[in-house]
Amino acid sequence: MLKRGCDIIGLPVLSLATGERLGNVRDLVFDIQEMMIIMLLIDERGLFHGNKTIYFHEIYKFGLDAVIIQHKSCIQSGSSTSRNNLNYTTREHIINQEVITDEGENIGVVQDLLVSIENGKVHALILTDGFFHDIVEGRPILPLKSKVHFYEMSIVVPEQAKNEVQYNTGGLKKLLALE
């Protein structure tokens, strides 16, 4: 099952062992080489708690309304998400970045990720072409079939990736069956 990143952000994290609500998902951390979710950043409940992480393989189940882990011990200290690892980035970091071909053509701005909750694979980038275009046409989706290069302010894809963008994924045209 595929989910948008924004549908995961904010979900409560629950312990299967105790039923206790342990916090909420704050962000997704993924490996930019493998395009796989590595961990979830969570905000732990309470006044004096810092950010914590849950490794993807520690997740028992992604429910519709919560992320379930076996025990509270699956939660690690936030220090394990060091930004020194150049192979990792977060969903929050890539939102609103331009996607540009290696020939210099802008094909959109990242609006979200499309992620498999079964295995953590990042399957696509959901792009935006602007508010009006998104309302009429729906948001374009860029499947991640080719090598993607993540930089500080942009994402570069091979020229042929522009031919892989899926348009007409929703919007008024689809709703009104105008195509």
Tab-separated table of C-alpha atoms in Angstrom:
chain	number	residue	atom	x	y	z
A	1	MET	CA	0.000	0.000	0.000
A	2	LEU	CA	1.319	3.426	-0.952
A	3	LYS	CA	0.893	6.467	1.294
A	4	ARG	CA	1.795	10.091	0.901
A	5	GLY	CA	4.325	11.345	3.416
A	6	CYS	CA	1.853	13.939	4.688
A	7	ASP	CA	-0.534	11.102	5.610
A	8	ILE	CA	2.146	9.612	7.893
A	9	ILE	CA	3.282	12.885	9.486
A	10	GLY	CA	1.321	13.541	12.672
A	11	LEU	CA	0.203	9.950	13.221
A	12	PRO	CA	0.382	8.855	16.856
A	13	VAL	CA	2.921	6.155	17.750
A	14	LEU	CA	1.433	3.468	20.006
A	15	SER	CA	3.010	0.626	21.976
A	16	LEU	CA	1.442	-2.755	21.247
A	17	ALA	CA	2.624	-4.036	24.645
A	18	THR	CA	0.999	-1.296	26.754
A	19	GLY	CA	-1.356	0.608	24.451
A	20	GLU	CA	0.444	3.770	25.515
A	21	ARG	CA	0.661	6.701	23.140
A	22	LEU	CA	4.390	7.411	22.884
A	23	GLY	CA	4.406	10.452	20.611
A	24	ASN	CA	3.623	11.566	17.071
A	25	VAL	CA	5.483	11.147	13.786
A	26	ARG	CA	7.313	14.388	12.980
A	27	ASP	CA	9.240	13.465	9.825
A	28	LEU	CA	10.508	10.646	7.602
A	29	VAL	CA	14.239	10.006	7.158
A	30	PHE	CA	15.233	8.210	3.975
A	31	ASP	CA	18.386	6.954	2.315
A	32	ILE	CA	18.860	8.895	-0.933
A	33	GLN	CA	20.957	6.130	-2.512
A	34	GLU	CA	18.497	3.302	-1.874
A	35	MET	CA	15.338	5.495	-1.795
A	36	MET	CA	14.204	3.667	1.340
A	37	ILE	CA	12.731	5.018	4.572
A	38	ILE	CA	15.309	4.374	7.279
A	39	MET	CA	13.523	5.794	10.300
A	40	LEU	CA	10.716	7.979	11.582
A	41	LEU	CA	11.423	11.047	13.693
A	42	ILE	CA	8.913	11.358	16.498
A	43	ASP	CA	8.057	14.025	19.016
A	44	GLU	CA	7.843	12.267	22.346
A	45	ARG	CA	5.013	13.215	24.681
A	46	GLY	CA	5.684	15.401	27.707
A	47	LEU	CA	7.360	18.730	28.400
A	48	PHE	CA	10.969	17.653	28.845
A	49	HIS	CA	11.366	15.065	26.115
A	50	GLY	CA	13.430	15.632	22.993
A	51	ASN	CA	13.135	14.232	19.504
A	52	LYS	CA	13.425	10.481	19.154
A	53	THR	CA	13.636	7.997	16.301
A	54	ILE	CA	12.140	4.667	15.374
A	55	TYR	CA	13.964	2.575	12.793
A	56	PHE	CA	11.650	1.427	10.009
A	57	HIS	CA	12.351	-2.264	10.696
A	58	GLU	CA	11.105	-1.738	14.296
A	59	ILE	CA	7.607	-0.744	13.127
A	60	TYR	CA	5.092	-3.491	13.797
A	61	LYS	CA	2.258	-2.023	11.713
A	62	PHE	CA	1.172	1.133	9.914
A	63	GLY	CA	-2.511	1.478	10.680
A	64	LEU	CA	-4.889	3.985	9.132
A	65	ASP	CA	-4.780	6.118	12.256
A	66	ALA	CA	-1.552	5.149	14.075
A	67	VAL	CA	1.924	3.656	13.826
A	68	ILE	CA	2.273	0.605	16.076
A	69	ILE	CA	5.556	-0.572	17.607
A	70	GLN	CA	6.065	-3.593	19.876
A	71	HIS	CA	7.597	-1.831	22.884
A	72	LYS	CA	8.709	1.588	24.017
A	73	SER	CA	12.286	0.241	23.806
A	74	CYS	CA	12.042	0.519	19.982
A	75	ILE	CA	12.404	4.285	20.390
A	76	GLN	CA	15.987	5.539	20.124
A	77	SER	CA	17.647	8.809	21.074
A	78	GLY	CA	17.396	11.554	18.428
A	79	SER	CA	21.179	11.803	18.273
A	80	SER	CA	21.272	8.783	15.952
A	81	THR	CA	19.900	10.942	13.100
A	82	SER	CA	23.110	12.897	12.619
A	83	ARG	CA	23.002	15.115	9.525
A	84	ASN	CA	26.650	14.167	8.966
A	85	ASN	CA	25.440	11.115	7.065
A	86	LEU	CA	25.260	12.477	3.513
A	87	ASN	CA	23.156	9.545	2.318
A	88	TYR	CA	20.170	10.522	4.488
A	89	THR	CA	17.691	13.328	4.121
A	90	THR	CA	14.231	14.092	5.464
A	91	ARG	CA	10.884	14.638	3.816
A	92	GLU	CA	10.776	18.110	5.363
A	93	HIS	CA	14.096	18.989	3.725
A	94	ILE	CA	12.999	18.161	0.161
A	95	ILE	CA	9.529	19.734	0.272
A	96	ASN	CA	9.416	22.815	-2.013
A	97	GLN	CA	12.668	21.921	-3.785
A	98	GLU	CA	12.760	22.308	-7.555
A	99	VAL	CA	13.113	19.171	-9.661
A	100	ILE	CA	15.337	19.906	-12.642
A	101	THR	CA	16.566	17.663	-15.453
A	102	ASP	CA	20.297	17.319	-16.048
A	103	GLU	CA	19.663	19.425	-19.185
A	104	GLY	CA	18.364	22.303	-17.032
A	105	GLU	CA	14.582	21.988	-17.527
A	106	ASN	CA	12.361	22.545	-14.485
A	107	ILE	CA	9.684	19.852	-14.241
A	108	GLY	CA	8.069	20.914	-10.976
A	109	VAL	CA	8.452	21.487	-7.259
A	110	VAL	CA	8.298	18.663	-4.699
A	111	GLN	CA	5.005	18.627	-2.819
A	112	ASP	CA	5.354	15.207	-1.141
A	113	LEU	CA	6.654	11.626	-1.315
A	114	LEU	CA	4.801	8.439	-2.217
A	115	VAL	CA	5.997	5.640	0.099
A	116	SER	CA	5.268	1.918	0.428
A	117	ILE	CA	4.338	1.291	4.051
A	118	GLU	CA	5.109	-2.425	3.653
A	119	ASN	CA	8.807	-2.081	2.845
A	120	GLY	CA	9.646	1.634	3.167
A	121	LYS	CA	10.481	2.132	-0.520
A	122	VAL	CA	10.064	5.700	-1.783
A	123	HIS	CA	8.290	5.113	-5.116
A	124	ALA	CA	7.680	8.624	-6.389
A	125	LEU	CA	7.848	12.341	-5.834
A	126	ILE	CA	4.542	14.181	-5.925
A	127	LEU	CA	5.129	17.467	-7.711
A	128	THR	CA	3.227	20.704	-8.064
A	129	ASP	CA	2.981	22.989	-11.075
A	130	GLY	CA	1.227	25.721	-9.130
A	131	PHE	CA	-2.078	25.987	-7.321
A	132	PHE	CA	-4.346	26.605	-10.345
A	133	HIS	CA	-2.752	23.869	-12.447
A	134	ASP	CA	-2.988	21.383	-9.537
A	135	ILE	CA	-6.707	22.143	-9.090
A	136	VAL	CA	-7.489	21.622	-12.782
A	137	GLU	CA	-5.088	18.803	-13.724
A	138	GLY	CA	-4.174	17.179	-10.409
A	139	ARG	CA	-0.634	16.885	-9.121
A	140	PRO	CA	1.993	15.343	-11.402
A	141	ILE	CA	3.800	12.271	-10.072
A	142	LEU	CA	7.443	11.486	-10.883
A	143	PRO	CA	8.143	7.749	-10.475
A	144	LEU	CA	11.674	7.203	-9.165
A	145	LYS	CA	12.901	4.789	-11.834
A	146	SER	CA	16.092	6.694	-12.659
A	147	LYS	CA	18.986	7.901	-10.531
A	148	VAL	CA	18.032	11.028	-8.589
A	149	HIS	CA	20.596	13.475	-7.200
A	150	PHE	CA	19.625	15.406	-4.087
A	151	TYR	CA	21.333	18.739	-3.500
A	152	GLU	CA	20.844	21.427	-0.885
A	153	MET	CA	18.404	23.508	-2.954
A	154	SER	CA	17.309	21.262	-5.841
A	155	ILE	CA	16.835	17.724	-7.079
A	156	VAL	CA	18.363	16.726	-10.418
A	157	VAL	CA	16.960	13.889	-12.530
A	158	PRO	CA	18.009	12.515	-15.932
A	159	GLU	CA	16.469	14.177	-19.004
A	160	GLN	CA	14.344	11.077	-19.779
A	161	ALA	CA	12.636	11.403	-16.374
A	162	LYS	CA	10.488	14.241	-17.734
A	163	ASN	CA	8.868	11.655	-20.034
A	164	GLU	CA	8.058	9.454	-17.023
A	165	VAL	CA	6.045	12.141	-15.179
A	166	GLN	CA	2.430	11.045	-14.819
A	167	TYR	CA	-0.002	13.890	-15.394
A	168	ASN	CA	-3.787	14.040	-15.061
A	169	THR	CA	-3.709	12.241	-11.714
A	170	GLY	CA	-6.820	13.965	-10.436
A	171	GLY	CA	-8.177	17.500	-10.340
A	172	LEU	CA	-11.308	18.932	-11.853
A	173	LYS	CA	-10.699	17.415	-15.284
A	174	LYS	CA	-10.769	13.915	-13.874
A	175	LEU	CA	-13.627	14.677	-11.488
A	176	LEU	CA	-15.755	16.085	-14.294
A	177	ALA	CA	-14.544	13.436	-16.801
A	178	LEU	CA	-13.395	16.074	-19.283
A	179	GLU	CA	-10.692	13.778	-20.671
